[in-house]
CSV table of C-alpha atoms in Angstrom, one decimal:
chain,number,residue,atom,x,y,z
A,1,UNK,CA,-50.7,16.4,-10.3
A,2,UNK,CA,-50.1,16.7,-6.8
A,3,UNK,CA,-50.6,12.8,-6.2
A,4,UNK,CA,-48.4,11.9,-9.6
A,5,UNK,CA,-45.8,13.7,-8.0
A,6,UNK,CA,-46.2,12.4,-4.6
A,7,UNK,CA,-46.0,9.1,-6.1
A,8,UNK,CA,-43.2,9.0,-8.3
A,9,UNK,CA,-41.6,10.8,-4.6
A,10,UNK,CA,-42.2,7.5,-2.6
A,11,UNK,CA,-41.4,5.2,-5.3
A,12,UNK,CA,-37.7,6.8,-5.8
A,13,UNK,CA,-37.4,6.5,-1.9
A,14,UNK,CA,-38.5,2.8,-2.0
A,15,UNK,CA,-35.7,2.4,-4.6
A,16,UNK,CA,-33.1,3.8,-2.9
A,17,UNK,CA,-34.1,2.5,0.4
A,18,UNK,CA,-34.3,-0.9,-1.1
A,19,UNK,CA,-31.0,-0.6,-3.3
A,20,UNK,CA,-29.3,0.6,0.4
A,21,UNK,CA,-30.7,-2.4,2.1
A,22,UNK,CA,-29.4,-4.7,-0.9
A,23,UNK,CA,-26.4,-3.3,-0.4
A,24,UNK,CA,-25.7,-3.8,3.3
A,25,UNK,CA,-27.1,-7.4,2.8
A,26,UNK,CA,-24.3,-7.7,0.7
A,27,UNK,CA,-21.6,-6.4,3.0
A,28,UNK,CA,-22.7,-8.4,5.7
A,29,UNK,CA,-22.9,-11.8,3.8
A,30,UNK,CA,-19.2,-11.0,2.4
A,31,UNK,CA,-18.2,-10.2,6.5
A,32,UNK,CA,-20.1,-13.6,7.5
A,33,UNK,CA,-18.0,-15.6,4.2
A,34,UNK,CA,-14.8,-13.1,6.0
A,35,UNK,CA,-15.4,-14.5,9.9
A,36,UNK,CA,-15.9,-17.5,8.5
A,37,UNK,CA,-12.4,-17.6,6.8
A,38,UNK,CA,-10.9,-16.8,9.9
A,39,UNK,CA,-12.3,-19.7,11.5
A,40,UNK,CA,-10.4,-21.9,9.0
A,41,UNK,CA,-12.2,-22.5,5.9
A,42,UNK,CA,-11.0,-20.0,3.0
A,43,UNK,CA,-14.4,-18.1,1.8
A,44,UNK,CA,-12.8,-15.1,0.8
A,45,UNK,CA,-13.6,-15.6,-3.1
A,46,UNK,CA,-17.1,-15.9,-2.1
A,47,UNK,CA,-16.8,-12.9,0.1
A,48,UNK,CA,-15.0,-10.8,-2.7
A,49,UNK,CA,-18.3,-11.8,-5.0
A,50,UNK,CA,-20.8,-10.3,-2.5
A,51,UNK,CA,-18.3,-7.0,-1.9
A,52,UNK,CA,-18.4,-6.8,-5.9
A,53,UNK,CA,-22.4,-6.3,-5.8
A,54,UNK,CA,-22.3,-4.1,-3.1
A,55,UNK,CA,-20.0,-1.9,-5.3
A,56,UNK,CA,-22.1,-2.5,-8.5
A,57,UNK,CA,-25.2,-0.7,-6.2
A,58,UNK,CA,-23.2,2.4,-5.6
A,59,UNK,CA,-19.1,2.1,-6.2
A,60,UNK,CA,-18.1,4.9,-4.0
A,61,UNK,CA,-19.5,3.1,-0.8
A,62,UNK,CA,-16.2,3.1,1.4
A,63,UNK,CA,-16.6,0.5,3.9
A,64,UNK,CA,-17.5,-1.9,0.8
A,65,UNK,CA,-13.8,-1.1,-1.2
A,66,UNK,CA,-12.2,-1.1,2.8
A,67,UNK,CA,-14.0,-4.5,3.1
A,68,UNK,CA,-12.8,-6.2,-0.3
A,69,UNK,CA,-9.4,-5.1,0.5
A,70,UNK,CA,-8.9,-6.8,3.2
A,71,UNK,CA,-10.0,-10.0,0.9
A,72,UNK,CA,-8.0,-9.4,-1.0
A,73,UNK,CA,-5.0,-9.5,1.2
A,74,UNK,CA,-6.2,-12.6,3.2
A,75,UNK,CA,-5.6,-13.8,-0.7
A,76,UNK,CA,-2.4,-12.7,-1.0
A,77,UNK,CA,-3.1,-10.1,-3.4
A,78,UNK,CA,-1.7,-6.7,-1.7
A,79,UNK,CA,-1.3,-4.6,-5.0
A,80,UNK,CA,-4.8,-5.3,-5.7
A,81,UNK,CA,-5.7,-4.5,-2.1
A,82,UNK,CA,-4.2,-1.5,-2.0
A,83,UNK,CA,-6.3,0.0,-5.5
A,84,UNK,CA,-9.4,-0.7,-3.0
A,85,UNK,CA,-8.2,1.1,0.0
A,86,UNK,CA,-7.0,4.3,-1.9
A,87,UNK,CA,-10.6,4.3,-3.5
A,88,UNK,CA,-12.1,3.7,0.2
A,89,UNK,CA,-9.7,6.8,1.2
A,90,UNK,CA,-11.4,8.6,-1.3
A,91,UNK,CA,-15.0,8.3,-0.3
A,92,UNK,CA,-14.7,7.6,3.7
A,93,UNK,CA,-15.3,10.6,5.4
A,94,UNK,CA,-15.4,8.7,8.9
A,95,UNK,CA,-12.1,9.5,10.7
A,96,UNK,CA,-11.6,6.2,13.0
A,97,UNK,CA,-12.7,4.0,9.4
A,98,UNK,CA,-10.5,6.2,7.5
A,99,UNK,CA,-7.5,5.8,9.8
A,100,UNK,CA,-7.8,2.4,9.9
A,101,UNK,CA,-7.4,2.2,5.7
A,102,UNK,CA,-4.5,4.0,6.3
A,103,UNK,CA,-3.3,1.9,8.6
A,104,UNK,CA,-3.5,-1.3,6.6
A,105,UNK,CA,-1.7,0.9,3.7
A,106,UNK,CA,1.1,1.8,5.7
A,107,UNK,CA,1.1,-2.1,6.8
A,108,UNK,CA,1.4,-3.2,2.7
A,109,UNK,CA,3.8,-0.8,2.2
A,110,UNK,CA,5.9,-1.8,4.7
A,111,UNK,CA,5.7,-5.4,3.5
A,112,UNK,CA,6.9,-4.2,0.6
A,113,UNK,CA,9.6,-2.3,2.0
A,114,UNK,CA,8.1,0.8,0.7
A,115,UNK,CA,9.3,2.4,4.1
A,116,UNK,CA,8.4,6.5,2.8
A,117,UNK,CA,5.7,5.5,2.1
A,118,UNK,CA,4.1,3.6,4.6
A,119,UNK,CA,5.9,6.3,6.5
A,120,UNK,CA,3.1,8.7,5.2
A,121,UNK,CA,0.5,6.6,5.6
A,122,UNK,CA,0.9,5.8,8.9
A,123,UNK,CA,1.1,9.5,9.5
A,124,UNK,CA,-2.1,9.9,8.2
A,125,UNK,CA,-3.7,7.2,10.1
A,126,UNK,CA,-2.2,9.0,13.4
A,127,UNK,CA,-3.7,12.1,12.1
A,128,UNK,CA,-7.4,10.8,11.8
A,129,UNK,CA,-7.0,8.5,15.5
A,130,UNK,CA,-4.1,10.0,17.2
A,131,UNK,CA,-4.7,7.3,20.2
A,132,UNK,CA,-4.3,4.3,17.9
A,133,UNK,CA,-1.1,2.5,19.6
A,134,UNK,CA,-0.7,-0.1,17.4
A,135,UNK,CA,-0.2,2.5,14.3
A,136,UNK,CA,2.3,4.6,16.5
A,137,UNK,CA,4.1,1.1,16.8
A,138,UNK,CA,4.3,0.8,12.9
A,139,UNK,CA,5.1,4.4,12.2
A,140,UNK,CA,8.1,4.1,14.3
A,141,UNK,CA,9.1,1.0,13.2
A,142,UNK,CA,9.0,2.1,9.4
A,143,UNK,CA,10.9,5.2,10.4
A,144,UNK,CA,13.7,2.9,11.6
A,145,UNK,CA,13.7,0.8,8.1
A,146,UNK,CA,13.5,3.6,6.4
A,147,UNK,CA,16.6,5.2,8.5
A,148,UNK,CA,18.6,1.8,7.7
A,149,UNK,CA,17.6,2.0,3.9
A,150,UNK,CA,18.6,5.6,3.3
A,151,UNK,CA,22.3,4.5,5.2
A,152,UNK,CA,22.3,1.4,3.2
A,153,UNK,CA,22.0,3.1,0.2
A,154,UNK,CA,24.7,5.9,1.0
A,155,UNK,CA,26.8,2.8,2.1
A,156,UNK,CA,26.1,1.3,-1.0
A,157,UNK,CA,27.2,4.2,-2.9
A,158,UNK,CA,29.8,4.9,-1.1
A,159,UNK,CA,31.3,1.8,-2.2
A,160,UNK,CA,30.7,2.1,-5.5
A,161,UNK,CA,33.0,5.1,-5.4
A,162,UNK,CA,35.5,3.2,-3.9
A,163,UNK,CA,35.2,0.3,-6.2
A,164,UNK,CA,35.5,2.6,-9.0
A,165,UNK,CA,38.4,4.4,-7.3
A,166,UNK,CA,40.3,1.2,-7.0
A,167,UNK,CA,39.5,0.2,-10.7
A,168,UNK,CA,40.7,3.9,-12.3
A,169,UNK,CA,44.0,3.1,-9.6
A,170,UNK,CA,44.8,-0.8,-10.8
A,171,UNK,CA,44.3,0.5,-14.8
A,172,UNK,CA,46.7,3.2,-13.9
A,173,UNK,CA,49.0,1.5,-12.1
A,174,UNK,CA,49.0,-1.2,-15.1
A,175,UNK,CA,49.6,1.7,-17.6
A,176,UNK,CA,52.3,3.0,-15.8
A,177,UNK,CA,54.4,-1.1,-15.8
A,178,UNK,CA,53.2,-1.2,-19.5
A,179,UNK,CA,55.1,2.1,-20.3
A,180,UNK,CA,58.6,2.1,-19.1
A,181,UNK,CA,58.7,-1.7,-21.2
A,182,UNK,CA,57.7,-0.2,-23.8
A,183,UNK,CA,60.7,2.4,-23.1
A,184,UNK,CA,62.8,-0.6,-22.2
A,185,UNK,CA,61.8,-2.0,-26.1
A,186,UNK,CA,62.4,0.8,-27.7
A,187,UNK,CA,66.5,1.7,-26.0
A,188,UNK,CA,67.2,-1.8,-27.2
């Protein structure tokens, strides 16, 4: 009973350790098909096929989602990106690999001109590296677009009012030249 046990122990480890391998293997093919894209050729298809196995081995391995998101934007697919980095935010428990999904989330959203946003997100990247300059850069830089937005806006409606203003103003003042010929008709 003892050996049975001890058995059926070592196998379950060999199948995890070996399912952990495949995994990684995965990853690091997709990174190679990834460096390689950067050098020129555009492997990021092939890449996003080896990230997709390392998900189908276990689906809340972070660095895997973080990994296909960024293949997804060297694609030009950002909304599809960011569905991969909020599950990576999810399961990363690592606080310089969870700042930097939060980083590149602030850095779609921005793109995007979602500048509250990215505002937040940046503010969480800051929160897990506090020294990471080139997110202080960004979160500064959204808080100015978002600034400009908000006074854009209130510009915006601001002249709505006074378009409206003007419009009530000429229908009166046309009411009021309509009227006295109407009086001037009606002495005659």
């Amino acid at each position: 009973m003892k050996r049975l046990f001890s058995l059926i122990l070592i196998s379950c480890c060999c199948f995890c350790a070996a399912d952990a391998q495949t995994m990684r293997d995965y990853i690091r093919r997709g990174n190679r098909l990834m460096l390689d894209t950067l050098g020129g050729s555009d492997h990021s298809e092939k890449a996003i096929v080896q990230y997709k196995k390392a998900q189908e081995v276990d689906s809340t391995y972070a660095i895997a989602r973080y990994n296909m998101g960024n293949a997804l934007v060297r694609q030009g697919k950002p909304q599809d990106a960011m569905k991969e980095y909020l599950a990576a935010s999810k399961y990363e428990k690592d606080k310089q690999r969870l700042s930097d999904i939060y980083h590149n989330m602030g850095v779609l959203l921005q793109a995007s001109k979602k500048y509250a946003e990215a505002v937040n997100c940046y503010k969480e990247s800051l929160r897990n590296d506090p020294s990471n300059d080139e997110t202080r850069y960004n979160y500064v830089l959204a808080k100015w677009h978002l600034k400009n937005q908000q006074d854009n806006q209130q510009d915006g409606q601001d002249k709505e009012q006074q378009d409206k203003q003007k419009q009530e103003d000429k229908k009166e003042q046309q009411q009021q030249k309509q009227e006295p010929k109407k009086d001037e008709k009606q002495d005659q």
